[in-house]
Structure formats: structure tokens, C-alpha cells
């Protein structure tokens, strides 16, 4: 429990280069603005990032967090997010992670390694939940598309505050390619585009297409690059309001912890 009796949950975010965990206070009212209680703990992602190697590293992260004073009770579920479609606990895609994840039962894998209850969710879905509950999409009704621009493109569709899981708009075929190959932050680096060129040549066509398909009220742009949103968002013209995410670095951790809290029936 945190100091004011708000329940805490552990969230872990598995990325291509780093794996990060933290303890998050989640209040039912959303008053506690989804902040980490204490520092986050990060370990470089093992290479190759096979399911077994990643699960061992998640166990190390949980051990460290468990040793802290504000650690949640051990019978409380742990939330874990990763860059894969997660369907009934099964990992079904591996665009930017080790191919051995495909068809891995991530729920079983982590439960076995951690000896505790786990909830597994796609990383962009976790970020979307965090933004909808505590961040840029808080109290927005209608459809919100949270789009994370990083090595790949992640996306979360939230309708009236409820997540529609596994939206995967980075995997849309667009201009003859998978959209994330053309419009992710790493595509900008590969093509050595300035932020303005990236916005005009890659983001504008992609987001116009998303807008045509889904007509959201709001786009929330996440991923590390969103910290520099003022350098590219002004060049993207859409009908929908388009704003940077609020929980850039910790969105995955917070969203995973939030997901564990939503699914927790021990409360
Ligand atoms: C994956 C998504 C993930 C996104 C962001 C994409 O390559 O297909 O599942 O959410 O990267 O990490």
C-alpha cells in the first residue's frame, strides 16, 4: 500500500533495448495521477530477447521492486506489457521482437517464472489505457487513437474510455509497405529526414489515412519522439485535435499496472 492507502501495483514494460518496471499507485477515482511510487528499475533487454531470457529478466525486475517498502502484496497481479499482439495470453506477432515469441503463451511463461498472478497486454494498449485514465485522453468521450512512434508504430483505440485491444495500426498496409516501416520514428532516422520533412512526407499521409478510416475525436501521439512534438506536430494538419502523450517514458509501466488493477479480483 502507498502512504495514503491507495493500492499499488507492479507494472513492467518490455522493450527492444530496455526492460523497465515500477510500482504504481492506482486509485479508483483516478485522483492519484498514475505516478510511479519511487524510481523505476531498468535492465537492458537480453539479446537475443527470447521468451525464456526475457522472463528471467522480468523476474529480476520484480525481485528488486518486491524488496521495496511500498511493494504491493504478493497475491496482487503484476501487469506486463510487450510489443506483440496479445490474444488470450498468447503472443501472436513479433514485428520488432524475437520471432520465437510468436505463439508463445506469454501468460503461462510469466506465471511460471514469477510464481504469481500476471496480466499481459500489448505495450501500446497499455500506453493507451494510461493516457485514457491519467493523461492526455482523460475524460475524452468518443474515439481516441493513441499512436506511439518508436522503432515500430503502436496504437490503441479507446472509445468512451474503454480500450478496444490489439488495434495494430502500425501493421496496416500503406503505400505498398507495412505502415510502421514508412512512418515510425526509426523510419525517420533511417531516411535521415528532418522533423518537418518527416511530418510532411510520412506522418501527414499516414494520419490522414487513419483519420479517414476511424474519424477519432482526438489523436494522442506517444513514443520517445513525442517529447519533441513541437518540432513536427505543427506540420501535420488533421480535423481531429492532435496532442502529445503525457506519460511518455512511463506510459507502458503505468498502463500495465493499471491493467493488472482493472483485472484484479482480490480487492
Ligand atoms: C508492434 C506492436 C507494438 C508497437 C510498439 C509494433 O511493431 O507490432 O504490437 O505495439 O510495435 O512497440
PDB file of N, CA and C and ligand atoms in Angstrom, residues 83-85 93 95-96 122-124 148 152-154 168 171 180, ligand 1:
ATOM      1  N   UNK A  83       5.704  -5.645 -26.970  1.00  0.00           N
ATOM      2  CA  UNK A  83       5.304  -5.217 -28.324  1.00  0.00           C
ATOM      3  C   UNK A  83       4.826  -6.367 -29.200  1.00  0.00           C
ATOM      4  N   UNK A  84       3.743  -6.973 -28.806  1.00  0.00           N
ATOM      5  CA  UNK A  84       3.170  -8.071 -29.590  1.00  0.00           C
ATOM      6  C   UNK A  84       1.660  -8.047 -29.405  1.00  0.00           C
ATOM      7  N   UNK A  85       0.950  -8.515 -30.422  1.00  0.00           N
ATOM      8  CA  UNK A  85      -0.488  -8.755 -30.247  1.00  0.00           C
ATOM      9  C   UNK A  85      -0.626  -9.794 -29.138  1.00  0.00           C
ATOM     10  N   UNK A  93       2.301 -11.839 -32.567  1.00  0.00           N
ATOM     11  CA  UNK A  93       3.080 -11.157 -33.602  1.00  0.00           C
ATOM     12  C   UNK A  93       4.446 -10.809 -33.042  1.00  0.00           C
ATOM     13  N   UNK A  95       6.814  -8.188 -34.806  1.00  0.00           N
ATOM     14  CA  UNK A  95       7.380  -7.327 -35.859  1.00  0.00           C
ATOM     15  C   UNK A  95       8.774  -6.837 -35.487  1.00  0.00           C
ATOM     16  N   UNK A  96       8.940  -6.493 -34.205  1.00  0.00           N
ATOM     17  CA  UNK A  96      10.220  -5.919 -33.788  1.00  0.00           C
ATOM     18  C   UNK A  96      10.800  -6.634 -32.576  1.00  0.00           C
ATOM     19  N   UNK A 122      -0.566  -5.833 -24.718  1.00  0.00           N
ATOM     20  CA  UNK A 122       0.250  -5.162 -25.739  1.00  0.00           C
ATOM     21  C   UNK A 122       0.751  -3.814 -25.191  1.00  0.00           C
ATOM     22  N   UNK A 123       1.972  -3.424 -25.567  1.00  0.00           N
ATOM     23  CA  UNK A 123       2.557  -2.201 -24.990  1.00  0.00           C
ATOM     24  C   UNK A 123       1.794  -0.922 -25.364  1.00  0.00           C
ATOM     25  N   UNK A 124       1.318  -0.837 -26.605  1.00  0.00           N
ATOM     26  CA  UNK A 124       0.583   0.378 -26.988  1.00  0.00           C
ATOM     27  C   UNK A 124      -0.795   0.404 -26.316  1.00  0.00           C
ATOM     28  N   UNK A 148       1.805   5.411 -30.907  1.00  0.00           N
ATOM     29  CA  UNK A 148       3.162   5.571 -30.404  1.00  0.00           C
ATOM     30  C   UNK A 148       4.156   5.399 -31.547  1.00  0.00           C
ATOM     31  N   UNK A 152       8.779   0.725 -33.953  1.00  0.00           N
ATOM     32  CA  UNK A 152       7.603   0.407 -34.756  1.00  0.00           C
ATOM     33  C   UNK A 152       6.562   1.496 -34.543  1.00  0.00           C
ATOM     34  N   UNK A 153       5.330   1.207 -34.914  1.00  0.00           N
ATOM     35  CA  UNK A 153       4.215   2.089 -34.556  1.00  0.00           C
ATOM     36  C   UNK A 153       3.229   1.246 -33.773  1.00  0.00           C
ATOM     37  N   UNK A 154       2.904   1.711 -32.571  1.00  0.00           N
ATOM     38  CA  UNK A 154       1.893   1.044 -31.765  1.00  0.00           C
ATOM     39  C   UNK A 154       0.637   1.891 -31.770  1.00  0.00           C
ATOM     40  N   UNK A 168      -3.369  -2.337 -33.579  1.00  0.00           N
ATOM     41  CA  UNK A 168      -2.243  -2.630 -34.502  1.00  0.00           C
ATOM     42  C   UNK A 168      -2.243  -1.829 -35.802  1.00  0.00           C
ATOM     43  N   UNK A 171       0.660  -1.992 -38.363  1.00  0.00           N
ATOM     44  CA  UNK A 171       0.749  -3.117 -39.304  1.00  0.00           C
ATOM     45  C   UNK A 171      -0.158  -2.944 -40.520  1.00  0.00           C
ATOM     46  N   UNK A 180       4.401   0.961 -40.387  1.00  0.00           N
ATOM     47  CA  UNK A 180       5.472   1.346 -39.461  1.00  0.00           C
ATOM     48  C   UNK A 180       6.845   1.399 -40.145  1.00  0.00           C
TER      49      UNK A 180
HETATM   50  C1  LIG B   1       4.135  -3.984 -32.832  1.00  0.00           C
HETATM   51  C2  LIG B   1       3.046  -3.520 -31.906  1.00  0.00           C
HETATM   52  C3  LIG B   1       3.642  -2.611 -30.850  1.00  0.00           C
HETATM   53  C4  LIG B   1       4.412  -1.494 -31.493  1.00  0.00           C
HETATM   54  C5  LIG B   1       5.057  -0.571 -30.475  1.00  0.00           C
HETATM   55  C6  LIG B   1       4.905  -2.801 -33.381  1.00  0.00           C
HETATM   56  O1  LIG B   1       5.967  -3.258 -34.162  1.00  0.00           O
HETATM   57  O2  LIG B   1       3.577  -4.711 -33.918  1.00  0.00           O
HETATM   58  O3  LIG B   1       2.428  -4.630 -31.291  1.00  0.00           O
HETATM   59  O4  LIG B   1       2.616  -2.109 -30.044  1.00  0.00           O
HETATM   60  O5  LIG B   1       5.420  -2.013 -32.333  1.00  0.00           O
HETATM   61  O6  LIG B   1       6.025  -1.221 -29.718  1.00  0.00           O
END
